[in-house]
Amino acid sequence: MSGSSEVVIDRMHEADVSAVVAIDATSPGSSAWDEGQLRDELERAWAHLWVARGASGPVAFIATWHVADELHVLNVATHAGHRRRGHARALLQRALSFAAERGVRLVLLEVRRGNDGAIGLYRGLGFVAMGVRERYYNDGEDAVEMLLRLDETGRPVPGVDEVTLG
Ligand SMILES: CC(C)(COP(=O)(O)OP(=O)(O)OC[C@H]1O[C@@H](n2cnc3c(N)ncnc32)[C@H](O)[C@@H]1OP(=O)(O)O)[C@@H](O)C(=O)NCCC(=O)NCCS
């Protein structure tokens, strides 16, 4: 585990499933995983999930897939009552450290075009916008595809947007 004395970044365990589903449920437009789907994720050899764990349990989580030299960020969410305290940034930094250790060269994710908070979070870590998938979500909102390249030592490679988000 790593982090401050109050909240630590830890691997997600089976015992965290109901708390993590509750966090996800506080996020409109989230992945809306149910407990069964989350348990399935925990079983997958290529899935890597972490939580930000406070004294009373998880307050944020991240779910990723490590495939070849890519890390896909499937979801990151912080409980609505615990936002803007750096938990999502700390979780992404943990995932990026893991990616660097494993020789990952591309970190990829999709985010709703209107999700300014999440886009700002990703940009702060060096992600750039590489594409837009029009009407990607069920409600018709576009997805922005974001990318972070890592060099052979695991350090982020500075990049520029390949699409204009407007
Ligand atoms: C997006 C989300 C994960 C951010 O979680 P968080 O723990 O509050 O984020 P952090 O405190 O680590 O924020 C880090 C930085 O991201 C940016 N950021 C995060 N939330 C923001 C917001 N609502 N508005 C603007 N910038 C925001 C800021 O730059 C922030 O740094 P600062 O607080 O020093 O200004 C959270 O709002 C959330 O769970 N939203 C619903 C789920 C979601 O949209 N997930 C993304 C799926 S792709």
PDB file of N, CA and C and ligand atoms in Angstrom, residues 23-24 26-31 59-61 73-80 82-92 109-112 115-122 124 137, ligand 1:
ATOM      1  N   ILE A  23     -19.644   3.615  -5.001  1.00  0.00           N
ATOM      2  CA  ILE A  23     -18.931   4.788  -5.526  1.00  0.00           C
ATOM      3  C   ILE A  23     -19.344   5.019  -6.977  1.00  0.00           C
ATOM      4  N   ASP A  24     -19.341   3.947  -7.744  1.00  0.00           N
ATOM      5  CA  ASP A  24     -19.686   4.040  -9.160  1.00  0.00           C
ATOM      6  C   ASP A  24     -21.103   4.599  -9.318  1.00  0.00           C
ATOM      7  N   THR A  26     -22.550   6.772  -7.570  1.00  0.00           N
ATOM      8  CA  THR A  26     -22.644   8.221  -7.316  1.00  0.00           C
ATOM      9  C   THR A  26     -22.192   9.022  -8.530  1.00  0.00           C
ATOM     10  N   SER A  27     -21.825   8.340  -9.614  1.00  0.00           N
ATOM     11  CA  SER A  27     -21.270   9.003 -10.790  1.00  0.00           C
ATOM     12  C   SER A  27     -22.240   8.904 -11.958  1.00  0.00           C
ATOM     13  N   PRO A  28     -22.972   9.971 -12.263  1.00  0.00           N
ATOM     14  CA  PRO A  28     -23.877   9.916 -13.401  1.00  0.00           C
ATOM     15  C   PRO A  28     -23.082   9.604 -14.675  1.00  0.00           C
ATOM     16  N   GLY A  29     -23.626   8.727 -15.488  1.00  0.00           N
ATOM     17  CA  GLY A  29     -22.926   8.389 -16.729  1.00  0.00           C
ATOM     18  C   GLY A  29     -21.742   7.478 -16.505  1.00  0.00           C
ATOM     19  N   SER A  30     -21.666   6.856 -15.345  1.00  0.00           N
ATOM     20  CA  SER A  30     -20.554   5.960 -15.041  1.00  0.00           C
ATOM     21  C   SER A  30     -20.732   4.646 -15.798  1.00  0.00           C
ATOM     22  N   SER A  31     -19.810   3.734 -15.551  1.00  0.00           N
ATOM     23  CA  SER A  31     -19.889   2.426 -16.198  1.00  0.00           C
ATOM     24  C   SER A  31     -21.073   1.632 -15.673  1.00  0.00           C
ATOM     25  N   VAL A  59     -12.894   5.077  -1.059  1.00  0.00           N
ATOM     26  CA  VAL A  59     -13.565   6.332  -1.433  1.00  0.00           C
ATOM     27  C   VAL A  59     -13.392   6.617  -2.924  1.00  0.00           C
ATOM     28  N   ALA A  60     -12.546   5.858  -3.584  1.00  0.00           N
ATOM     29  CA  ALA A  60     -12.323   6.043  -5.022  1.00  0.00           C
ATOM     30  C   ALA A  60     -11.723   4.753  -5.566  1.00  0.00           C
ATOM     31  N   PHE A  61     -11.856   4.575  -6.882  1.00  0.00           N
ATOM     32  CA  PHE A  61     -11.267   3.370  -7.485  1.00  0.00           C
ATOM     33  C   PHE A  61     -10.854   3.632  -8.911  1.00  0.00           C
ATOM     34  N   VAL A  73      -7.406   2.397 -19.400  1.00  0.00           N
ATOM     35  CA  VAL A  73      -8.118   2.831 -18.194  1.00  0.00           C
ATOM     36  C   VAL A  73      -9.612   2.702 -18.493  1.00  0.00           C
ATOM     37  N   LEU A  74     -10.257   1.751 -17.823  1.00  0.00           N
ATOM     38  CA  LEU A  74     -11.677   1.481 -18.080  1.00  0.00           C
ATOM     39  C   LEU A  74     -12.564   2.445 -17.313  1.00  0.00           C
ATOM     40  N   ASN A  75     -12.150   2.767 -16.102  1.00  0.00           N
ATOM     41  CA  ASN A  75     -12.995   3.617 -15.265  1.00  0.00           C
ATOM     42  C   ASN A  75     -12.168   4.158 -14.099  1.00  0.00           C
ATOM     43  N   VAL A  76     -12.471   5.362 -13.740  1.00  0.00           N
ATOM     44  CA  VAL A  76     -11.934   5.929 -12.493  1.00  0.00           C
ATOM     45  C   VAL A  76     -13.048   6.787 -11.913  1.00  0.00           C
ATOM     46  N   ALA A  77     -13.276   6.653 -10.632  1.00  0.00           N
ATOM     47  CA  ALA A  77     -14.342   7.436 -10.002  1.00  0.00           C
ATOM     48  C   ALA A  77     -14.030   7.638  -8.523  1.00  0.00           C
ATOM     49  N   THR A  78     -14.439   8.789  -8.055  1.00  0.00           N
ATOM     50  CA  THR A  78     -14.311   9.128  -6.636  1.00  0.00           C
ATOM     51  C   THR A  78     -15.716   9.374  -6.090  1.00  0.00           C
ATOM     52  N   HIS A  79     -15.985   8.860  -4.918  1.00  0.00           N
ATOM     53  CA  HIS A  79     -17.293   9.077  -4.290  1.00  0.00           C
ATOM     54  C   HIS A  79     -17.596  10.573  -4.254  1.00  0.00           C
ATOM     55  N   ALA A  80     -18.847  10.902  -4.546  1.00  0.00           N
ATOM     56  CA  ALA A  80     -19.213  12.321  -4.678  1.00  0.00           C
ATOM     57  C   ALA A  80     -18.854  13.143  -3.443  1.00  0.00           C
ATOM     58  N   HIS A  82     -16.208  12.891  -1.676  1.00  0.00           N
ATOM     59  CA  HIS A  82     -14.753  12.870  -1.415  1.00  0.00           C
ATOM     60  C   HIS A  82     -13.943  13.424  -2.580  1.00  0.00           C
ATOM     61  N   ARG A  83     -14.581  14.231  -3.419  1.00  0.00           N
ATOM     62  CA  ARG A  83     -13.875  14.708  -4.623  1.00  0.00           C
ATOM     63  C   ARG A  83     -12.978  15.907  -4.332  1.00  0.00           C
ATOM     64  N   ARG A  84     -12.091  16.192  -5.274  1.00  0.00           N
ATOM     65  CA  ARG A  84     -11.127  17.301  -5.235  1.00  0.00           C
ATOM     66  C   ARG A  84     -10.191  17.192  -4.034  1.00  0.00           C
ATOM     67  N   ARG A  85      -9.852  15.987  -3.673  1.00  0.00           N
ATOM     68  CA  ARG A  85      -8.848  15.762  -2.617  1.00  0.00           C
ATOM     69  C   ARG A  85      -7.656  14.984  -3.175  1.00  0.00           C
ATOM     70  N   GLY A  86      -7.609  14.851  -4.491  1.00  0.00           N
ATOM     71  CA  GLY A  86      -6.446  14.214  -5.108  1.00  0.00           C
ATOM     72  C   GLY A  86      -6.518  12.707  -5.213  1.00  0.00           C
ATOM     73  N   HIS A  87      -7.665  12.106  -4.884  1.00  0.00           N
ATOM     74  CA  HIS A  87      -7.719  10.637  -4.896  1.00  0.00           C
ATOM     75  C   HIS A  87      -7.613  10.063  -6.316  1.00  0.00           C
ATOM     76  N   ALA A  88      -8.348  10.659  -7.258  1.00  0.00           N
ATOM     77  CA  ALA A  88      -8.290  10.132  -8.630  1.00  0.00           C
ATOM     78  C   ALA A  88      -6.887  10.323  -9.200  1.00  0.00           C
ATOM     79  N   ARG A  89      -6.272  11.457  -8.936  1.00  0.00           N
ATOM     80  CA  ARG A  89      -4.904  11.678  -9.428  1.00  0.00           C
ATOM     81  C   ARG A  89      -3.948  10.633  -8.836  1.00  0.00           C
ATOM     82  N   ALA A  90      -4.097  10.370  -7.533  1.00  0.00           N
ATOM     83  CA  ALA A  90      -3.219   9.383  -6.888  1.00  0.00           C
ATOM     84  C   ALA A  90      -3.433   7.989  -7.475  1.00  0.00           C
ATOM     85  N   LEU A  91      -4.673   7.655  -7.784  1.00  0.00           N
ATOM     86  CA  LEU A  91      -4.950   6.338  -8.380  1.00  0.00           C
ATOM     87  C   LEU A  91      -4.337   6.237  -9.781  1.00  0.00           C
ATOM     88  N   LEU A  92      -4.483   7.304 -10.555  1.00  0.00           N
ATOM     89  CA  LEU A  92      -3.888   7.280 -11.900  1.00  0.00           C
ATOM     90  C   LEU A  92      -2.370   7.220 -11.820  1.00  0.00           C
ATOM     91  N   LEU A 109      -7.571   5.833 -22.877  1.00  0.00           N
ATOM     92  CA  LEU A 109      -8.874   5.890 -22.205  1.00  0.00           C
ATOM     93  C   LEU A 109      -9.866   6.642 -23.077  1.00  0.00           C
ATOM     94  N   GLU A 110     -11.137   6.495 -22.727  1.00  0.00           N
ATOM     95  CA  GLU A 110     -12.207   7.253 -23.366  1.00  0.00           C
ATOM     96  C   GLU A 110     -12.947   8.020 -22.299  1.00  0.00           C
ATOM     97  N   VAL A 111     -13.357   9.221 -22.636  1.00  0.00           N
ATOM     98  CA  VAL A 111     -14.047  10.068 -21.662  1.00  0.00           C
ATOM     99  C   VAL A 111     -15.140  10.843 -22.394  1.00  0.00           C
ATOM    100  N   ARG A 112     -16.225  11.083 -21.682  1.00  0.00           N
ATOM    101  CA  ARG A 112     -17.302  11.878 -22.291  1.00  0.00           C
ATOM    102  C   ARG A 112     -16.797  13.276 -22.647  1.00  0.00           C
ATOM    103  N   ASN A 115     -17.174  15.970 -20.081  1.00  0.00           N
ATOM    104  CA  ASN A 115     -16.682  15.708 -18.719  1.00  0.00           C
ATOM    105  C   ASN A 115     -15.405  16.517 -18.476  1.00  0.00           C
ATOM    106  N   ASP A 116     -15.610  17.828 -18.307  1.00  0.00           N
ATOM    107  CA  ASP A 116     -14.463  18.737 -18.198  1.00  0.00           C
ATOM    108  C   ASP A 116     -13.559  18.387 -17.018  1.00  0.00           C
ATOM    109  N   GLY A 117     -14.167  17.962 -15.900  1.00  0.00           N
ATOM    110  CA  GLY A 117     -13.365  17.641 -14.721  1.00  0.00           C
ATOM    111  C   GLY A 117     -12.409  16.495 -15.003  1.00  0.00           C
ATOM    112  N   ALA A 118     -12.937  15.418 -15.591  1.00  0.00           N
ATOM    113  CA  ALA A 118     -12.092  14.253 -15.883  1.00  0.00           C
ATOM    114  C   ALA A 118     -11.057  14.603 -16.951  1.00  0.00           C
ATOM    115  N   ILE A 119     -11.461  15.347 -17.966  1.00  0.00           N
ATOM    116  CA  ILE A 119     -10.501  15.723 -19.018  1.00  0.00           C
ATOM    117  C   ILE A 119      -9.376  16.558 -18.412  1.00  0.00           C
ATOM    118  N   GLY A 120      -9.734  17.449 -17.482  1.00  0.00           N
ATOM    119  CA  GLY A 120      -8.699  18.245 -16.804  1.00  0.00           C
ATOM    120  C   GLY A 120      -7.771  17.372 -15.970  1.00  0.00           C
ATOM    121  N   LEU A 121      -8.344  16.385 -15.310  1.00  0.00           N
ATOM    122  CA  LEU A 121      -7.544  15.427 -14.530  1.00  0.00           C
ATOM    123  C   LEU A 121      -6.529  14.722 -15.443  1.00  0.00           C
ATOM    124  N   TYR A 122      -7.004  14.215 -16.573  1.00  0.00           N
ATOM    125  CA  TYR A 122      -6.118  13.468 -17.480  1.00  0.00           C
ATOM    126  C   TYR A 122      -5.059  14.387 -18.109  1.00  0.00           C
ATOM    127  N   GLY A 124      -3.783  16.938 -16.808  1.00  0.00           N
ATOM    128  CA  GLY A 124      -2.796  17.253 -15.770  1.00  0.00           C
ATOM    129  C   GLY A 124      -1.717  16.186 -15.645  1.00  0.00           C
ATOM    130  N   TYR A 137     -21.607   7.044 -26.623  1.00  0.00           N
ATOM    131  CA  TYR A 137     -22.359   6.595 -25.441  1.00  0.00           C
ATOM    132  C   TYR A 137     -23.842   6.422 -25.785  1.00  0.00           C
TER     133      TYR A 137
HETATM  134  C1  LIG B   1     -13.442  12.926 -12.493  1.00  0.00           C
HETATM  135  C2  LIG B   1     -13.262  12.402 -11.056  1.00  0.00           C
HETATM  136  C3  LIG B   1     -12.833  10.942 -11.138  1.00  0.00           C
HETATM  137  C4  LIG B   1     -12.183  13.224 -10.355  1.00  0.00           C
HETATM  138  O1  LIG B   1     -11.942  12.650  -9.083  1.00  0.00           O
HETATM  139  P1  LIG B   1     -11.279  13.490  -7.879  1.00  0.00           P
HETATM  140  O2  LIG B   1     -10.789  12.508  -6.870  1.00  0.00           O
HETATM  141  O3  LIG B   1     -12.231  14.518  -7.430  1.00  0.00           O
HETATM  142  O4  LIG B   1     -10.082  14.183  -8.657  1.00  0.00           O
HETATM  143  P2  LIG B   1      -8.756  14.820  -8.006  1.00  0.00           P
HETATM  144  O5  LIG B   1      -9.084  15.458  -6.710  1.00  0.00           O
HETATM  145  O6  LIG B   1      -7.678  13.793  -8.027  1.00  0.00           O
HETATM  146  O7  LIG B   1      -8.470  15.947  -9.093  1.00  0.00           O
HETATM  147  C5  LIG B   1      -7.202  16.094  -9.697  1.00  0.00           C
HETATM  148  C6  LIG B   1      -7.282  17.241 -10.694  1.00  0.00           C
HETATM  149  O8  LIG B   1      -8.222  16.932 -11.733  1.00  0.00           O
HETATM  150  C7  LIG B   1      -8.936  18.127 -12.115  1.00  0.00           C
HETATM  151  N1  LIG B   1     -10.332  18.007 -11.714  1.00  0.00           N
HETATM  152  C8  LIG B   1     -10.905  16.988 -11.034  1.00  0.00           C
HETATM  153  N2  LIG B   1     -12.218  17.222 -10.894  1.00  0.00           N
HETATM  154  C9  LIG B   1     -12.487  18.393 -11.487  1.00  0.00           C
HETATM  155  C10 LIG B   1     -13.668  19.162 -11.677  1.00  0.00           C
HETATM  156  N3  LIG B   1     -14.860  18.743 -11.221  1.00  0.00           N
HETATM  157  N4  LIG B   1     -13.598  20.329 -12.341  1.00  0.00           N
HETATM  158  C11 LIG B   1     -12.417  20.753 -12.833  1.00  0.00           C
HETATM  159  N5  LIG B   1     -11.246  20.083 -12.681  1.00  0.00           N
HETATM  160  C12 LIG B   1     -11.286  18.914 -12.024  1.00  0.00           C
HETATM  161  C13 LIG B   1      -8.262  19.252 -11.358  1.00  0.00           C
HETATM  162  O9  LIG B   1      -7.179  19.691 -12.149  1.00  0.00           O
HETATM  163  C14 LIG B   1      -7.780  18.539 -10.115  1.00  0.00           C
HETATM  164  O10 LIG B   1      -6.729  19.192  -9.491  1.00  0.00           O
HETATM  165  P3  LIG B   1      -7.028  20.328  -8.372  1.00  0.00           P
HETATM  166  O11 LIG B   1      -8.085  19.818  -7.454  1.00  0.00           O
HETATM  167  O12 LIG B   1      -5.695  20.513  -7.741  1.00  0.00           O
HETATM  168  O13 LIG B   1      -7.505  21.516  -9.147  1.00  0.00           O
HETATM  169  C15 LIG B   1     -14.564  12.545 -10.214  1.00  0.00           C
HETATM  170  O14 LIG B   1     -15.108  13.845 -10.409  1.00  0.00           O
HETATM  171  C16 LIG B   1     -15.618  11.522 -10.549  1.00  0.00           C
HETATM  172  O15 LIG B   1     -15.664  10.450  -9.957  1.00  0.00           O
HETATM  173  N6  LIG B   1     -16.492  11.861 -11.510  1.00  0.00           N
HETATM  174  C17 LIG B   1     -17.540  10.904 -11.932  1.00  0.00           C
HETATM  175  C18 LIG B   1     -16.944   9.714 -12.646  1.00  0.00           C
HETATM  176  C19 LIG B   1     -16.191  10.122 -13.872  1.00  0.00           C
HETATM  177  O16 LIG B   1     -16.598  11.016 -14.614  1.00  0.00           O
HETATM  178  N7  LIG B   1     -15.082   9.414 -14.134  1.00  0.00           N
HETATM  179  C20 LIG B   1     -14.283   9.599 -15.312  1.00  0.00           C
HETATM  180  C21 LIG B   1     -14.636   8.523 -16.262  1.00  0.00           C
HETATM  181  S1  LIG B   1     -13.694   8.680 -17.785  1.00  0.00           S
END
